[in-house]
Amino acid sequence: MLESFVPTHRVRTPLKDQAALIHGGDYNPDQWLPMMPGILEKDASLMQATGINSSSVGIFAWTSLEPEQGRFTFDWLDRVMDTQASIGNRVILATPSGAMPAWVAEKYPGVRRVDRRGFRSHYGNRHNHCWTSPSYHELVKLIDSKIAERYKSHPALAMWHVSNELQGECFCDLCRKGWCEWLESRYGSLDRMNQAHWSHFWSHTATAWHHAEPTDGVKDGLSLDWMRFTNQQLIDWYNFEARILKASTPEVPVTTNFMTTSFAHDYDLISRTVDVVTDDQYPGYDPEQPNLTKYAAFWSMKQDLYRCFKPGCTFMLMESCPGSPQWRFPQRVKRPNVHRLEMLQAIAHGADGTCYFQFRAGRGSMEKLHGAVVEHWGTERHLQTRRYRELRSLSDLYTKLAPVLGTSVRAEVAIVYDWQSKWGQKLSYGTGVPSPAWDGHDLNYFDEVATEHYIRFWQRSVPVDVVPDDRDLSAYKLIILPMHWSCTPAFAKKITDYVDAGGTVVATWDTAMADEHNRMLLGGWPGEGLGKVFGIWIEEIDRNRRGTPCPITGLPGTGADVAAIMHLEGAEVIASYTEDFYAGSPAVTVNAFGSGRAYFVGTRLDGKALSSLYGRINSDNSIASILPSPLPKGVTAQVRGAGDEAFIFLLNFSNRSQSVPIGALRLKHIENGDELYGHIDLAPLAAECYTLIR
Ligand code: GAL
């Protein structure tokens, strides 16, 4: 059975010539060297002792490299590169454009961003340069090309890291000019743009391109376009820097680090531009948090999203925290075993390395209390710390796990995760379901809803791909569309053809509501012809306060938050509402269409109801699982492999011991070599890896 999940071939790994899992971190010795010239050697020996095999260098180091315009000081970076090479470490070398020196901001005021009120910012902070400024382009081009030329043949160079967490928007005249050009090339005529933005509303009709005011917020189609435009500015900026690097080193991969499922960035689109997908993630699991299982499932879903961004290359964590970040309140330290669990979760879902922010904590400024591999005081005493022991043993495990490099998984189920839908739904005034912090962790409603569907498979050990809506979906046995708001004719046709040919689709409320301009679809929801696939039409959507029960009958469990009030047009009822004026009307339906089936879920079903629904769908479609029985609460099993090699990971996101039945599988523990049959006992918060004995 497991064979069906294992692809035949390995895919590319993140680093150039990568032979081991990456275990590294941001390394900022430029902050230390002026005070402690001997820090490099000390750090190198602590890196070796801890098993840190890579470092991300130079991320915000512009002033140390060019203290005044045209005076370059690379000697310290030469030493860093050479020291890292001398211990066999791989360097992910950054361009420093993520934080500008004060002299740049002072001499070229146009590089500083203009905010939505029209004020140009003072010098300060980071991630704040104008996307268009010709001066910033010139200055960055010079420093980047100097770095690229100087280190292009350095043996430590393994990957380029463009800037850092590219983000934000600028409203200066040059960016506004770019916006007008973008609109003109997208729409060709003002008339077409006005129609797309529904501009006759409140007399907002544009009679010149610059009338499309990005700060307005009234026309959400326009706001959606502004998000697309700024996303494109980010991509253009990335490409601008990447081209400079590639001119010197065409063979060295280039990346920039993402921020998980950040609302402001369409990481699906951005991932198509980078060579390698890398993420900065900070879950901060607390074994005592009440909703740990669901929260952990969200992070697994995120890993699967990242695995699927670039099917031809594995991803990696560029940042994570071995302790606790200073911005988390209260700054509770990571409990024992949690770090291993968090890191193996990423590896289990296909990452080929995990790195930290940062190797050595700074002694001053905003991040001095951010957990790091080595604290600011770090000397040989580091070797007496719990963090050292945990990281050392993780490094040893990573050495044994080297055969997972480039392996992946073949899933039968896909969840469509789409930023355009997320943007369109959220920007539409009237769709709001307030989403208060979730156990102290602020996930947006869209992510929560997607996770509710994802977790049903996660806890049954069914692998899931998390993919954008323009992917080829035809080979999946089941496609899930949580709140898939935006629906183009092409997507509607894809789903129609898929179901017609025998596929199964599950969609929730707020699916196929608007077109690509965020105008509501005509002809009833779900629109663009999908109504006939689902065999329903929706009359109204009752949106309640978060957590408001919406009881149903027909499935165990209940609904909440929303109720799509539907009419049947061929579909059968699986569950109906039992309260309010729509009691008795359908809440969950299924329609036989062509050779397939289309399920529509009108309310936010709880775990019981969704488990029951997916239990039935999985068995109707013979959807296979890695392990034969449902897993105990909080436990997931994941597999990755290639050819005849398969690695099974068991992760226990609970603070208690668990016994996991493994059916007829025979597994070998990768660390101690134990052979296991029948069932496996997992310690609280355990993360274990096994190979398959054939
Ligand atoms: C990341 C950033 C790092 C560091 C870290 C602290 O977002 O890329 O430079 O600031 O947060 O958690």
XYZ file of C-alpha atoms and ligand atoms in Angstrom:
706
model
C 0.000 0.000 0.000
C 2.743 2.454 0.952
C 4.236 2.105 -2.516
C 1.363 4.077 -3.982
C 2.506 7.167 -2.054
C 6.122 6.999 -3.125
C 7.222 8.757 -6.322
C 9.633 6.931 -8.585
C 12.305 9.631 -8.590
C 13.976 12.126 -6.299
C 13.650 15.832 -7.027
C 16.201 18.661 -6.782
C 17.373 19.756 -3.326
C 17.696 23.415 -2.239
C 21.456 23.930 -2.095
C 23.976 23.562 -4.854
C 25.570 20.084 -4.493
C 23.662 19.309 -1.325
C 24.738 16.090 0.358
C 23.213 16.487 3.822
C 20.112 17.899 5.439
C 20.749 21.575 6.149
C 20.989 22.460 9.821
C 21.948 26.088 9.903
C 21.018 29.595 10.784
C 21.244 33.326 10.170
C 24.708 34.348 11.184
C 25.427 38.024 11.880
C 29.045 38.236 13.026
C 29.286 41.723 11.494
C 27.475 42.907 14.647
C 30.166 41.359 16.835
C 33.431 41.744 14.952
C 34.114 45.408 15.809
C 34.032 44.488 19.523
C 35.271 40.895 19.381
C 37.646 40.185 16.526
C 38.094 36.563 17.650
C 34.396 35.716 17.470
C 34.587 33.879 14.143
C 36.821 31.107 15.389
C 34.871 30.763 18.620
C 31.617 30.538 16.665
C 33.097 28.065 14.214
C 34.035 25.736 17.025
C 30.586 26.033 18.628
C 28.959 25.395 15.254
C 31.001 22.262 14.823
C 30.244 21.095 18.334
C 26.509 21.642 17.791
C 26.398 20.186 14.288
C 25.467 23.418 12.513
C 26.465 22.845 8.896
C 25.350 26.019 7.162
C 24.976 29.712 7.804
C 23.034 32.538 6.182
C 25.352 35.491 6.092
C 25.226 39.190 5.304
C 21.452 39.609 5.458
C 21.432 43.136 6.874
C 25.137 43.890 6.577
C 25.209 46.743 4.069
C 26.848 49.303 6.361
C 29.557 46.827 7.279
C 30.216 46.240 3.581
C 29.946 49.828 2.348
C 30.265 52.196 5.320
C 30.225 55.178 3.002
C 29.338 55.416 -0.628
C 31.917 53.731 -2.810
C 34.168 52.542 0.038
C 33.871 48.774 0.240
C 35.066 46.707 3.192
C 34.844 43.057 2.298
C 37.745 41.849 4.403
C 35.529 40.745 7.305
C 33.183 38.866 4.969
C 36.187 37.185 3.344
C 37.140 35.950 6.794
C 33.606 34.732 7.522
C 33.430 32.851 4.222
C 36.881 31.338 4.713
C 36.185 30.327 8.305
C 32.918 28.711 7.293
C 34.655 26.890 4.440
C 37.383 25.697 6.793
C 34.820 23.787 8.859
C 33.043 22.480 5.777
C 29.972 24.681 6.259
C 27.793 25.812 3.375
C 26.991 29.516 3.161
C 23.703 30.992 2.042
C 24.979 34.417 1.100
C 22.553 37.313 1.218
C 22.256 40.588 -0.601
C 22.036 43.355 1.992
C 19.165 45.313 0.416
C 16.672 44.461 3.182
C 18.045 47.244 5.409
C 19.500 50.452 4.020
C 22.395 52.325 5.643
C 21.642 55.776 7.068
C 23.882 57.413 4.465
C 21.709 55.962 1.703
C 18.517 57.307 3.273
C 20.082 60.703 3.849
C 21.727 61.178 0.483
C 18.875 59.711 -1.587
C 15.606 60.590 0.164
C 13.633 59.061 -2.709
C 14.647 55.563 -1.580
C 12.476 55.928 1.517
C 8.922 54.702 1.247
C 5.860 56.910 1.132
C 2.960 55.692 3.251
C -0.713 55.725 2.321
C -1.186 59.207 3.790
C 1.541 60.530 1.523
C 4.290 60.915 4.133
C 7.813 59.858 3.289
C 9.208 57.789 6.153
C 12.141 58.822 8.286
C 15.249 56.667 8.265
C 14.828 53.603 10.437
C 13.649 50.031 10.645
C 14.154 47.664 7.656
C 12.194 46.237 4.713
C 11.242 49.762 3.797
C 12.734 50.843 0.492
C 10.672 52.132 -2.387
C 10.224 49.432 -5.042
C 10.762 51.827 -7.916
C 13.460 54.286 -6.829
C 16.140 54.446 -9.562
C 18.733 55.391 -6.919
C 17.985 52.316 -4.831
C 18.217 50.144 -7.922
C 21.602 51.674 -8.778
C 23.005 51.367 -5.257
C 21.811 47.777 -4.854
C 23.058 46.810 -8.287
C 26.525 47.981 -7.355
C 26.755 46.267 -3.968
C 25.122 43.052 -5.238
C 27.421 42.769 -8.221
C 30.467 43.366 -6.052
C 29.350 40.568 -3.715
C 28.500 38.232 -6.586
C 31.817 38.794 -8.356
C 33.865 38.486 -5.185
C 32.354 35.251 -3.928
C 31.217 33.568 -7.128
C 33.887 30.887 -6.895
C 34.074 30.625 -3.141
C 33.853 26.976 -2.083
C 31.420 27.796 0.735
C 28.832 29.456 -1.512
C 25.744 27.204 -1.676
C 22.816 29.533 -2.393
C 21.960 33.227 -2.742
C 19.442 34.840 -0.407
C 17.839 37.963 -1.883
C 17.128 40.662 0.693
C 14.927 39.325 3.505
C 11.199 38.730 3.802
C 10.356 41.085 0.924
C 7.190 42.953 1.876
C 5.244 46.192 1.955
C 3.921 48.916 -0.292
C 4.984 52.384 -1.374
C 2.732 55.217 -2.531
C 5.344 57.562 -3.958
C 4.853 59.240 -7.334
C 7.085 56.718 -9.096
C 5.254 53.707 -7.669
C 1.950 55.379 -8.570
C 3.231 55.867 -12.115
C 4.085 52.161 -12.233
C 0.591 51.370 -10.964
C -1.016 53.393 -13.763
C 1.142 51.616 -16.344
C 0.245 48.256 -14.847
C -3.470 49.114 -15.046
C -3.129 50.323 -18.601
C -1.395 47.163 -19.723
C -3.947 45.021 -17.878
C -7.091 46.745 -19.138
C -6.096 48.582 -22.315
C -8.907 51.098 -21.900
C -10.386 53.135 -19.070
C -13.750 51.779 -19.962
C -12.664 48.197 -19.409
C -11.015 49.158 -16.118
C -14.107 51.006 -14.938
C -16.241 47.979 -15.657
C -13.812 45.675 -13.911
C -13.693 47.934 -10.831
C -17.432 48.643 -10.883
C -16.443 52.275 -10.937
C -19.776 53.963 -11.460
C -20.352 53.274 -7.780
C -20.389 56.591 -5.885
C -19.267 58.369 -9.012
C -15.803 56.816 -8.786
C -15.539 56.464 -12.546
C -11.964 57.065 -13.685
C -11.464 59.416 -16.592
C -7.670 59.135 -16.317
C -5.534 56.206 -15.162
C -4.332 58.031 -12.071
C -7.931 58.351 -10.873
C -7.607 54.735 -9.773
C -6.687 55.764 -6.243
C -5.049 52.812 -4.441
C -5.757 54.089 -0.929
C -9.487 54.509 -1.534
C -10.743 51.101 -0.401
C -14.273 51.665 -1.695
C -13.871 49.643 -4.858
C -12.614 46.281 -3.649
C -11.851 45.186 -7.214
C -9.391 48.052 -7.334
C -7.955 47.124 -3.931
C -7.527 43.576 -5.193
C -5.655 44.897 -8.208
C -3.425 46.997 -5.944
C -2.493 43.839 -4.001
C -1.697 42.125 -7.279
C 0.353 45.106 -8.390
C 2.405 45.295 -5.179
C 2.907 41.526 -5.334
C 4.251 42.019 -8.841
C 6.513 44.854 -7.632
C 7.932 42.419 -5.097
C 8.487 39.801 -7.809
C 10.099 42.391 -10.087
C 12.384 43.491 -7.290
C 13.364 39.896 -6.583
C 14.080 39.310 -10.267
C 16.121 42.489 -10.459
C 18.456 41.246 -7.721
C 18.408 37.618 -8.850
C 19.493 38.614 -12.362
C 22.548 40.394 -10.971
C 23.539 37.284 -9.007
C 22.848 34.889 -11.843
C 25.009 36.928 -14.209
C 28.003 35.878 -12.089
C 26.842 32.420 -10.985
C 24.211 30.913 -13.296
C 24.538 27.580 -11.501
C 23.944 28.784 -7.933
C 20.287 28.704 -6.797
C 18.641 31.915 -5.627
C 15.886 32.275 -3.050
C 14.167 34.757 -0.814
C 12.535 33.780 2.459
C 8.728 33.706 2.753
C 6.523 34.311 5.778
C 4.287 31.239 5.995
C 0.748 32.118 4.773
C 1.078 35.886 5.119
C -2.085 37.527 3.798
C -0.289 40.286 1.914
C 1.731 38.036 -0.385
C 0.610 35.605 -3.018
C 3.369 33.131 -2.282
C 2.086 30.800 -4.923
C 2.933 33.395 -7.595
C 6.179 34.356 -5.907
C 7.241 30.719 -5.616
C 7.148 30.420 -9.394
C 9.956 32.974 -9.602
C 12.396 31.709 -6.973
C 14.666 28.701 -7.542
C 13.998 27.347 -4.059
C 11.097 27.861 -1.679
C 12.147 28.779 1.849
C 10.043 29.743 4.842
C 10.426 31.554 8.150
C 8.152 29.834 10.629
C 7.592 30.321 14.327
C 4.819 28.033 15.635
C 5.931 28.142 19.261
C 4.102 24.973 20.296
C 3.149 24.923 23.915
C 2.270 21.405 25.120
C -0.334 22.948 27.372
C -2.187 24.974 24.774
C -5.758 23.653 24.555
C -5.979 23.399 20.783
C -2.534 21.983 20.118
C -3.740 19.267 17.728
C -5.513 21.638 15.418
C -2.767 24.194 15.616
C -0.191 21.519 14.721
C -2.348 20.423 11.788
C -2.289 24.002 10.480
C 1.510 23.891 10.434
C 1.460 20.546 8.657
C -0.897 22.005 6.078
C 1.527 24.884 5.644
C 4.404 22.426 5.104
C 2.366 20.612 2.448
C 1.591 23.940 0.794
C 5.317 24.659 0.690
C 6.134 21.165 -0.565
C 3.683 21.677 -3.410
C 4.811 25.172 -4.438
C 7.636 23.737 -6.510
C 7.056 20.076 -7.253
C 10.516 19.789 -8.846
C 12.480 20.912 -5.793
C 12.245 20.315 -2.068
C 11.813 23.284 0.255
C 13.550 24.276 3.473
C 13.003 26.344 6.584
C 15.182 29.420 6.354
C 14.271 30.548 9.861
C 12.776 29.047 12.968
C 13.590 29.491 16.610
C 15.345 26.984 18.828
C 14.118 28.911 21.877
C 11.435 31.542 22.057
C 11.258 34.752 20.019
C 11.250 37.980 22.001
C 8.050 39.134 20.297
C 6.026 36.252 21.768
C 4.215 37.199 24.921
C 4.741 35.729 27.430
C 8.165 34.586 26.322
C 7.765 31.051 27.586
C 10.790 28.955 26.632
C 10.353 25.998 24.348
C 9.553 22.939 26.433
C 11.811 19.855 26.134
C 11.297 17.837 22.922
C 9.146 20.506 21.290
C 11.954 21.708 19.066
C 12.670 18.259 17.664
C 8.962 17.795 17.035
C 8.700 21.086 15.184
C 11.752 20.427 13.028
C 10.842 16.828 12.191
C 7.372 18.008 11.260
C 8.942 20.067 8.472
C 11.250 17.221 7.418
C 8.348 14.743 7.471
C 6.462 16.920 4.999
C 9.367 17.218 2.600
C 11.755 19.908 3.860
C 15.423 19.229 3.191
C 16.725 21.379 5.975
C 15.822 23.595 8.891
C 17.659 26.782 9.826
C 17.393 29.225 12.750
C 17.109 32.825 13.451
C 19.873 33.052 14.535
C 23.158 31.344 15.350
C 24.376 33.784 18.007
C 21.973 36.183 19.702
C 22.924 39.842 19.410
C 24.025 41.622 22.532
C 21.884 44.696 21.993
C 18.932 46.126 20.072
C 15.497 44.720 19.357
C 16.345 41.055 19.000
C 18.758 40.545 21.882
C 16.246 38.401 23.769
C 15.252 36.308 20.743
C 16.174 32.663 21.359
C 19.194 31.600 19.301
C 21.405 28.543 18.898
C 24.004 30.211 21.111
C 23.115 32.997 23.514
C 25.094 36.252 23.500
C 27.202 35.042 26.377
C 27.889 31.803 24.503
C 31.214 30.239 25.343
C 32.114 26.641 26.095
C 29.299 26.799 28.642
C 26.956 26.511 25.682
C 27.897 22.829 25.700
C 26.244 22.465 29.096
C 22.869 23.761 27.957
C 19.670 21.917 27.185
C 19.513 23.735 23.859
C 22.926 22.414 22.913
C 21.943 18.845 23.802
C 18.705 19.071 21.834
C 20.355 20.572 18.767
C 23.308 18.196 18.893
C 21.045 15.195 18.933
C 18.972 16.694 16.110
C 22.161 17.098 14.062
C 23.016 13.456 14.675
C 19.550 12.455 13.572
C 19.868 14.630 10.450
C 23.057 12.763 9.558
C 21.135 9.486 9.668
C 18.298 11.062 7.713
C 20.491 12.079 4.750
C 18.803 9.466 2.524
C 15.535 11.454 2.660
C 17.112 14.206 0.542
C 15.058 14.926 -2.548
C 12.276 12.504 -1.611
C 8.626 13.422 -1.692
C 5.119 11.998 -1.560
C 2.328 11.299 -4.036
C -1.064 12.303 -2.657
C -4.543 11.264 -3.772
C -6.250 14.235 -2.118
C -5.779 17.925 -2.910
C -6.858 20.989 -0.981
C -6.938 24.083 -3.139
C -5.312 26.966 -1.269
C -5.566 30.134 -3.240
C -4.432 33.649 -2.334
C -6.641 35.278 -4.951
C -9.662 33.760 -3.201
C -8.374 34.692 0.208
C -7.825 38.292 -0.939
C -11.133 38.560 -2.784
C -13.177 37.157 0.092
C -11.505 39.227 2.763
C -11.637 42.460 0.737
C -15.371 42.042 0.160
C -17.130 44.176 2.732
C -19.791 41.979 4.302
C -18.037 38.616 4.403
C -16.370 39.173 7.734
C -16.349 36.536 10.396
C -14.221 38.051 13.133
C -11.354 35.710 13.820
C -9.949 36.417 17.249
C -6.553 35.080 18.164
C -6.663 31.333 18.197
C -5.148 30.169 21.463
C -2.954 33.201 21.327
C -1.932 32.464 17.746
C -3.504 34.717 15.219
C -4.439 32.606 12.238
C -6.877 34.045 9.766
C -10.309 32.576 9.219
C -9.408 31.204 5.817
C -6.493 29.239 7.283
C -8.639 27.952 10.106
C -11.329 26.713 7.757
C -8.818 25.089 5.416
C -7.195 23.395 8.421
C -10.526 21.977 9.553
C -10.715 20.025 6.309
C -7.028 19.194 6.194
C -6.949 17.755 9.705
C -9.471 15.044 8.805
C -6.802 13.508 6.573
C -3.865 14.396 8.784
C -5.228 12.314 11.631
C -6.115 9.395 9.367
C -2.589 9.403 7.868
C -3.813 10.280 4.383
C -1.255 12.419 2.499
C -2.651 15.679 1.090
C -1.325 18.080 -1.525
C -2.109 21.743 -0.930
C -2.130 23.416 -4.329
C -3.098 26.557 -6.251
C -6.164 26.472 -8.443
C -4.373 26.530 -11.771
C -2.562 23.228 -11.120
C -3.568 20.132 -13.066
C -6.016 18.511 -10.641
C -7.177 15.683 -12.856
C -5.235 12.864 -11.187
C -6.556 13.406 -7.662
C -9.307 11.212 -6.269
C -10.655 14.064 -4.187
C -10.427 17.851 -4.496
C -11.423 20.141 -1.626
C -12.314 23.788 -2.163
C -12.526 25.571 1.189
C -14.065 29.041 0.634
C -12.846 29.131 -2.949
C -14.273 32.606 -3.503
C -12.883 33.503 -6.920
C -13.929 31.505 -9.897
C -12.764 32.103 -13.435
C -14.497 30.391 -16.360
C -11.325 28.284 -16.777
C -11.491 27.039 -13.192
C -15.219 26.336 -13.463
C -14.560 24.293 -16.587
C -11.735 22.410 -14.919
C -13.933 21.397 -11.992
C -16.862 20.570 -14.275
C -14.699 18.335 -16.483
C -13.080 16.749 -13.452
C -16.362 15.756 -11.825
C -17.864 14.774 -15.140
C -14.958 12.373 -15.641
C -15.566 10.693 -12.277
C -13.801 12.938 -9.754
C -15.116 13.917 -6.335
C -15.145 17.504 -5.178
C -16.101 19.059 -1.834
C -16.740 22.812 -1.691
C -17.783 24.992 1.212
C -19.849 28.169 1.452
C -18.238 31.157 -0.231
C -17.070 29.036 -3.140
C -17.474 30.432 -6.664
C -18.931 33.739 -5.529
C -16.969 36.310 -7.534
C -15.062 36.729 -10.762
C -11.402 37.658 -11.074
C -12.315 41.351 -10.607
C -14.184 40.527 -7.395
C -17.575 41.301 -8.947
C -20.255 38.897 -7.785
C -21.064 36.149 -10.251
C -24.432 36.287 -11.900
C -26.820 33.406 -12.239
C -26.768 32.285 -8.608
C -23.994 30.902 -6.401
C -21.993 28.831 -6.849
C -21.688 30.634 -10.139
C -20.068 30.214 -13.562
C -21.867 26.969 -14.235
C -20.744 25.260 -11.037
C -24.317 25.385 -9.733
C -25.215 22.531 -12.032
C -22.190 20.543 -10.915
C -23.269 20.890 -7.278
C -26.993 20.700 -8.110
C -27.884 23.632 -5.844
C -28.259 27.385 -5.767
C -27.812 29.641 -2.783
C -30.392 32.227 -1.877
C -28.781 33.889 1.140
C -25.796 33.413 3.427
C -26.396 33.955 7.125
C -23.110 35.129 8.662
C -23.067 35.068 12.440
C -20.693 35.923 15.162
C -17.738 33.563 15.345
C -18.670 30.451 17.327
C -22.458 30.848 16.935
C -23.882 27.315 16.730
C -25.768 26.362 13.617
C -27.227 22.948 14.497
C -27.839 20.336 11.813
C -29.328 16.891 11.511
C -28.187 14.116 9.182
C -24.561 14.073 10.274
C -23.197 13.721 13.778
C -21.839 16.976 15.176
C -22.951 20.470 14.314
C -22.316 23.556 12.224
C -21.382 27.089 13.242
C -20.703 30.642 12.127
C -22.339 30.606 8.687
C -25.339 29.071 6.990
C -25.702 29.097 3.230
C -29.420 28.832 2.584
C -29.738 26.657 -0.472
C -32.266 25.364 -2.965
C -31.864 21.921 -4.457
C -31.587 21.507 -8.190
C -30.833 17.833 -8.425
C -28.619 17.390 -5.353
C -29.535 15.112 -2.456
C -29.548 16.280 1.121
C -26.986 14.825 3.509
C -27.718 17.183 6.401
C -30.267 19.930 7.089
C -30.414 22.911 9.408
C -32.581 22.427 12.491
C -32.948 25.952 13.806
C -33.897 29.453 12.787
C -36.208 30.328 9.909
C -34.259 28.053 7.568
C -34.765 24.933 9.719
C -35.363 21.986 7.414
C -33.455 23.445 4.482
C -30.290 21.718 3.222
C -26.971 22.304 4.968
C -24.810 19.648 3.285
C -25.591 18.174 -0.120
C -24.235 15.788 -2.716
C -24.910 15.771 -6.406
C -24.196 13.036 -8.917
C -22.802 14.803 -11.963
C -21.506 12.892 -14.973
C -19.512 10.022 -13.513
C -18.523 11.932 -10.364
C -19.944 13.520 -7.244
C -19.974 17.085 -5.945
C -20.506 17.807 -2.244
C -21.473 21.223 -0.956
C -21.008 22.198 2.683
C -23.091 25.241 3.627
C -21.902 25.731 7.193
C -18.721 25.492 9.212
C -18.960 21.841 10.243
C -17.267 20.755 13.430
C -14.752 17.920 13.640
C -17.342 15.226 14.272
C -19.441 16.158 11.272
C -16.479 16.572 8.932
C -14.915 13.287 10.068
C -18.131 11.489 9.353
C -18.503 13.133 5.944
C -14.919 12.445 4.910
C -15.065 8.913 6.350
C -17.801 8.189 3.865
C -16.099 10.002 0.982
C -12.773 8.267 1.627
C -14.305 4.849 1.669
C -16.465 5.507 -1.443
C -13.331 6.567 -3.288
C -10.921 3.988 -1.851
C -8.636 6.741 -0.610
C -5.644 5.015 0.942
C -3.918 5.835 4.208
C -0.354 5.235 5.362
C -1.494 3.370 8.466
C -4.600 1.205 8.532
C -6.370 2.553 11.606
C -7.296 6.072 12.681
C -4.541 7.560 14.825
C -4.886 8.609 18.446
C -5.751 12.294 18.875
C -2.767 14.533 18.305
C -0.765 11.953 16.341
C -0.044 12.114 12.636
C 1.876 9.842 10.293
C 3.587 11.166 7.184
C 5.605 9.451 4.506
C 8.187 10.567 2.004
C 10.273 8.442 -0.308
C 11.534 7.682 -3.788
C 11.871 4.464 -5.751
C 11.965 1.619 -3.269
C 12.852 3.751 -0.255
C 10.157 5.012 2.122
C 10.503 6.956 5.379
C 7.617 7.053 7.799
C 7.404 9.780 10.421
C 5.235 9.570 13.517
C 4.632 12.851 15.316
C 2.873 13.088 18.656
C 1.437 16.558 19.248
C 0.179 15.716 22.683
C 1.589 15.729 26.133
C 0.813 12.061 26.747
C 2.141 8.681 25.637
C 0.288 7.160 22.699
C 0.096 3.732 21.164
C -0.100 3.701 17.367
C -1.290 0.550 15.567
C 0.757 -0.052 12.409
C -1.150 -3.025 10.987
C 0.962 -5.352 8.892
C 3.778 -2.844 8.360
C 7.246 -3.705 9.604
C 9.244 -0.639 10.479
C 12.810 -0.011 11.562
C 13.616 2.915 13.846
C 16.141 5.079 12.060
C 18.108 5.998 15.184
C 18.281 2.856 17.315
C 17.619 0.217 14.650
C 14.729 -1.376 16.588
C 12.348 -3.370 14.424
C 8.693 -2.762 15.168
C 5.555 -4.751 14.452
C 1.924 -4.437 15.501
C 2.030 -1.104 17.249
C 4.441 1.645 18.234
C 4.549 3.379 21.608
C 5.208 7.082 21.313
C 6.426 9.189 24.219
C 4.715 12.555 24.861
C 5.685 15.042 22.123
C 7.699 12.352 20.344
C 8.872 12.748 16.754
C 10.265 9.521 15.306
C 11.317 8.297 11.913
C 11.310 4.758 10.541
C 12.226 2.985 7.360
C 10.100 0.312 5.833
C 11.313 -3.272 6.114
C 10.266 -5.023 2.927
C 12.076 37.260 10.866
C 13.210 38.032 10.202
C 14.506 37.913 11.003
C 14.259 38.145 12.446
C 13.179 37.211 12.933
C 12.870 37.369 14.397
O 10.844 37.695 10.407
O 13.435 37.565 8.916
O 15.444 38.819 10.487
O 13.890 39.470 12.647
O 11.988 37.462 12.221
O 11.824 36.507 14.784
